[in-house]
mmCIF file of C-alpha atoms in Angstrom:
data_model
loop_
_atom_site.group_PDB
_atom_site.id
_atom_site.type_symbol
_atom_site.label_atom_id
_atom_site.label_comp_id
_atom_site.label_asym_id
_atom_site.label_seq_id
_atom_site.Cartn_x
_atom_site.Cartn_y
_atom_site.Cartn_z
ATOM 1 C CA MET A 1 -11.183 57.473 7.871
ATOM 2 C CA ILE A 2 -9.006 54.369 8.105
ATOM 3 C CA ALA A 3 -10.430 53.438 11.427
ATOM 4 C CA ALA A 4 -14.095 53.675 9.981
ATOM 5 C CA ALA A 5 -12.901 51.557 7.017
ATOM 6 C CA LEU A 6 -11.456 48.979 9.362
ATOM 7 C CA MET A 7 -14.584 48.837 11.577
ATOM 8 C CA PHE A 8 -16.638 48.419 8.432
ATOM 9 C CA ALA A 9 -14.378 45.651 7.182
ATOM 10 C CA ALA A 10 -14.560 43.907 10.549
ATOM 11 C CA GLY A 11 -18.297 43.784 10.410
ATOM 12 C CA GLY A 12 -18.917 46.679 12.709
ATOM 13 C CA ALA A 13 -22.375 48.354 12.213
ATOM 14 C CA GLN A 14 -22.456 52.088 11.600
ATOM 15 C CA ALA A 15 -24.793 54.100 13.705
ATOM 16 C CA ALA A 16 -27.784 55.662 11.875
ATOM 17 C CA THR A 17 -29.075 59.144 12.222
ATOM 18 C CA HIS A 18 -32.894 59.885 12.468
ATOM 19 C CA GLU A 19 -34.081 63.405 11.772
ATOM 20 C CA VAL A 20 -36.993 64.774 13.724
ATOM 21 C CA HIS A 21 -38.582 68.180 13.134
ATOM 22 C CA MET A 22 -39.962 70.314 15.843
ATOM 23 C CA LEU A 23 -42.987 72.176 14.241
ATOM 24 C CA ASN A 24 -45.714 74.431 15.078
ATOM 25 C CA LYS A 25 -47.978 72.848 12.577
ATOM 26 C CA GLY A 26 -47.534 69.405 10.829
ATOM 27 C CA GLU A 27 -49.357 66.479 9.463
ATOM 28 C CA ALA A 28 -50.497 65.294 12.905
ATOM 29 C CA GLY A 29 -51.745 68.620 14.026
ATOM 30 C CA THR A 30 -50.298 71.574 15.906
ATOM 31 C CA MET A 31 -47.165 71.546 18.181
ATOM 32 C CA VAL A 32 -45.697 68.335 17.007
ATOM 33 C CA PHE A 33 -42.491 66.359 16.543
ATOM 34 C CA GLU A 34 -42.357 64.790 13.103
ATOM 35 C CA PRO A 35 -41.978 61.834 13.169
ATOM 36 C CA ALA A 36 -43.176 61.322 16.649
ATOM 37 C CA PHE A 37 -42.357 57.685 16.833
ATOM 38 C CA ILE A 38 -38.776 56.719 16.080
ATOM 39 C CA LYS A 39 -37.394 53.074 16.027
ATOM 40 C CA ALA A 40 -33.595 53.169 16.537
ATOM 41 C CA GLU A 41 -30.806 50.907 17.623
ATOM 42 C CA PRO A 42 -28.229 51.493 20.419
ATOM 43 C CA GLY A 43 -25.714 54.063 19.298
ATOM 44 C CA ASP A 44 -27.948 55.726 16.803
ATOM 45 C CA VAL A 45 -28.550 59.522 16.818
ATOM 46 C CA VAL A 46 -31.795 61.182 16.920
ATOM 47 C CA HIS A 47 -31.224 64.709 15.506
ATOM 48 C CA PHE A 48 -33.975 67.140 16.429
ATOM 49 C CA VAL A 49 -34.270 70.002 14.007
ATOM 50 C CA SER A 50 -35.688 73.367 15.231
ATOM 51 C CA VAL A 51 -37.738 74.175 12.253
ATOM 52 C CA ASP A 52 -40.038 76.545 14.128
ATOM 53 C CA LYS A 53 -38.725 78.767 16.974
ATOM 54 C CA GLY A 54 -39.737 78.213 20.531
ATOM 55 C CA HIS A 55 -39.267 74.405 20.854
ATOM 56 C CA ASN A 56 -37.001 72.195 22.854
ATOM 57 C CA VAL A 57 -36.248 68.681 23.678
ATOM 58 C CA GLU A 58 -36.539 67.260 27.289
ATOM 59 C CA SER A 59 -36.736 63.725 28.561
ATOM 60 C CA ILE A 60 -39.812 62.907 30.474
ATOM 61 C CA GLU A 61 -39.212 61.763 34.029
ATOM 62 C CA GLY A 62 -39.678 58.031 34.459
ATOM 63 C CA MET A 63 -39.655 57.539 30.731
ATOM 64 C CA ILE A 64 -35.925 56.884 29.957
ATOM 65 C CA PRO A 65 -33.931 53.662 30.571
ATOM 66 C CA ASP A 66 -32.162 53.111 33.774
ATOM 67 C CA GLY A 67 -28.595 54.574 33.729
ATOM 68 C CA ILE A 68 -29.529 57.248 31.100
ATOM 69 C CA GLU A 69 -28.976 60.893 32.322
ATOM 70 C CA PRO A 70 -32.000 63.231 31.922
ATOM 71 C CA PHE A 71 -31.620 65.643 29.054
ATOM 72 C CA LYS A 72 -32.915 69.093 28.178
ATOM 73 C CA SER A 73 -31.986 71.270 25.143
ATOM 74 C CA LYS A 74 -32.128 75.054 24.896
ATOM 75 C CA PRO A 75 -35.231 76.585 23.056
ATOM 76 C CA SER A 76 -34.983 77.027 19.333
ATOM 77 C CA GLU A 77 -31.788 74.950 18.915
ATOM 78 C CA ASP A 78 -31.150 71.697 17.216
ATOM 79 C CA PHE A 79 -30.243 68.850 19.430
ATOM 80 C CA ASP A 80 -28.551 65.438 19.002
ATOM 81 C CA LEU A 81 -29.486 62.576 21.284
ATOM 82 C CA THR A 82 -27.363 59.516 21.054
ATOM 83 C CA VAL A 83 -29.504 56.687 22.281
ATOM 84 C CA GLY A 84 -26.947 54.528 23.948
ATOM 85 C CA GLN A 85 -29.122 51.782 25.717
ATOM 86 C CA GLU A 86 -32.068 49.687 24.763
ATOM 87 C CA GLY A 87 -35.482 50.886 26.113
ATOM 88 C CA VAL A 88 -38.119 53.544 25.286
ATOM 89 C CA TYR A 89 -37.252 57.279 25.640
ATOM 90 C CA GLY A 90 -40.101 59.677 26.158
ATOM 91 C CA VAL A 91 -39.382 63.098 24.842
ATOM 92 C CA LYS A 92 -41.367 66.300 25.215
ATOM 93 C CA CYS A 93 -41.164 69.976 24.331
ATOM 94 C CA THR A 94 -41.248 71.680 27.676
ATOM 95 C CA PRO A 95 -43.429 74.722 26.741
ATOM 96 C CA HIS A 96 -45.893 72.707 24.629
ATOM 97 C CA TYR A 97 -46.135 69.483 26.589
ATOM 98 C CA GLY A 98 -49.683 69.964 27.735
ATOM 99 C CA MET A 99 -50.595 70.738 24.003
ATOM 100 C CA GLY A 100 -49.410 67.232 23.184
ATOM 101 C CA MET A 101 -46.001 67.939 21.864
ATOM 102 C CA VAL A 102 -44.354 64.405 22.705
ATOM 103 C CA ALA A 103 -42.362 61.847 20.977
ATOM 104 C CA LEU A 104 -41.368 58.244 21.757
ATOM 105 C CA ILE A 105 -38.053 56.553 20.714
ATOM 106 C CA GLU A 106 -37.865 52.703 20.826
ATOM 107 C CA VAL A 107 -34.317 51.542 21.038
ATOM 108 C CA GLY A 108 -33.825 47.906 20.594
ATOM 109 C CA THR A 109 -35.682 45.947 23.129
ATOM 110 C CA PRO A 110 -38.203 48.203 25.068
ATOM 111 C CA VAL A 111 -36.866 47.006 28.466
ATOM 112 C CA ASN A 112 -38.514 49.881 30.446
ATOM 113 C CA LEU A 113 -41.837 49.749 28.520
ATOM 114 C CA ASP A 114 -44.154 49.063 31.580
ATOM 115 C CA GLU A 115 -42.418 51.675 33.741
ATOM 116 C CA ALA A 116 -42.741 54.306 30.850
ATOM 117 C CA LYS A 117 -46.456 53.427 30.267
ATOM 118 C CA ALA A 118 -47.148 53.870 33.946
ATOM 119 C CA MET A 119 -46.077 57.604 33.834
ATOM 120 C CA LYS A 120 -48.943 59.873 33.917
ATOM 121 C CA GLN A 121 -49.330 62.415 31.000
ATOM 122 C CA ARG A 122 -51.165 65.626 31.042
ATOM 123 C CA GLY A 123 -53.444 67.432 28.520
ATOM 124 C CA LYS A 124 -53.228 66.315 24.931
ATOM 125 C CA ALA A 125 -49.977 64.592 25.690
ATOM 126 C CA LYS A 126 -51.938 61.706 27.309
ATOM 127 C CA GLY A 127 -53.689 60.727 24.105
ATOM 128 C CA ARG A 128 -50.704 61.267 21.793
ATOM 129 C CA MET A 129 -48.492 59.226 24.072
ATOM 130 C CA ALA A 130 -51.006 56.391 24.026
ATOM 131 C CA ASP A 131 -51.067 56.360 20.295
ATOM 132 C CA LEU A 132 -47.119 56.334 20.366
ATOM 133 C CA PHE A 133 -47.093 53.341 22.711
ATOM 134 C CA ALA A 134 -49.391 51.588 20.451
ATOM 135 C CA GLN A 135 -46.490 51.458 17.863
ATOM 136 C CA VAL A 136 -44.009 49.893 20.133
ATOM 137 C CA GLU A 137 -43.134 46.242 19.012
#
């Protein structure tokens, strides 16, 4: 508690938490992350909530910043992802990827945007990911 107060008094920013729901059906259709686009800062936490069973969170190969280890959660479990570096992070639900269950996290400056955009998507994920890339600043 004292360390946090000292950090705040010294002008240190506190990490934010962004909550994302894993859903069978949401405002954007079926098999979705909501929200599917997250704008975060380095050190923030993206908290994925397993609202409906059978979903997980996995990094998409070629769609995470250099130096970030690939990640994959267990099905039907909440998952916290600390986004430690600037760039874009492509995320999928492994069993529902072809059905378009993808998300995109923009952290600070999207330094790996061109490489991430170059990765081929399959099924409905292709269109949904294109819509998400359109939101990157």
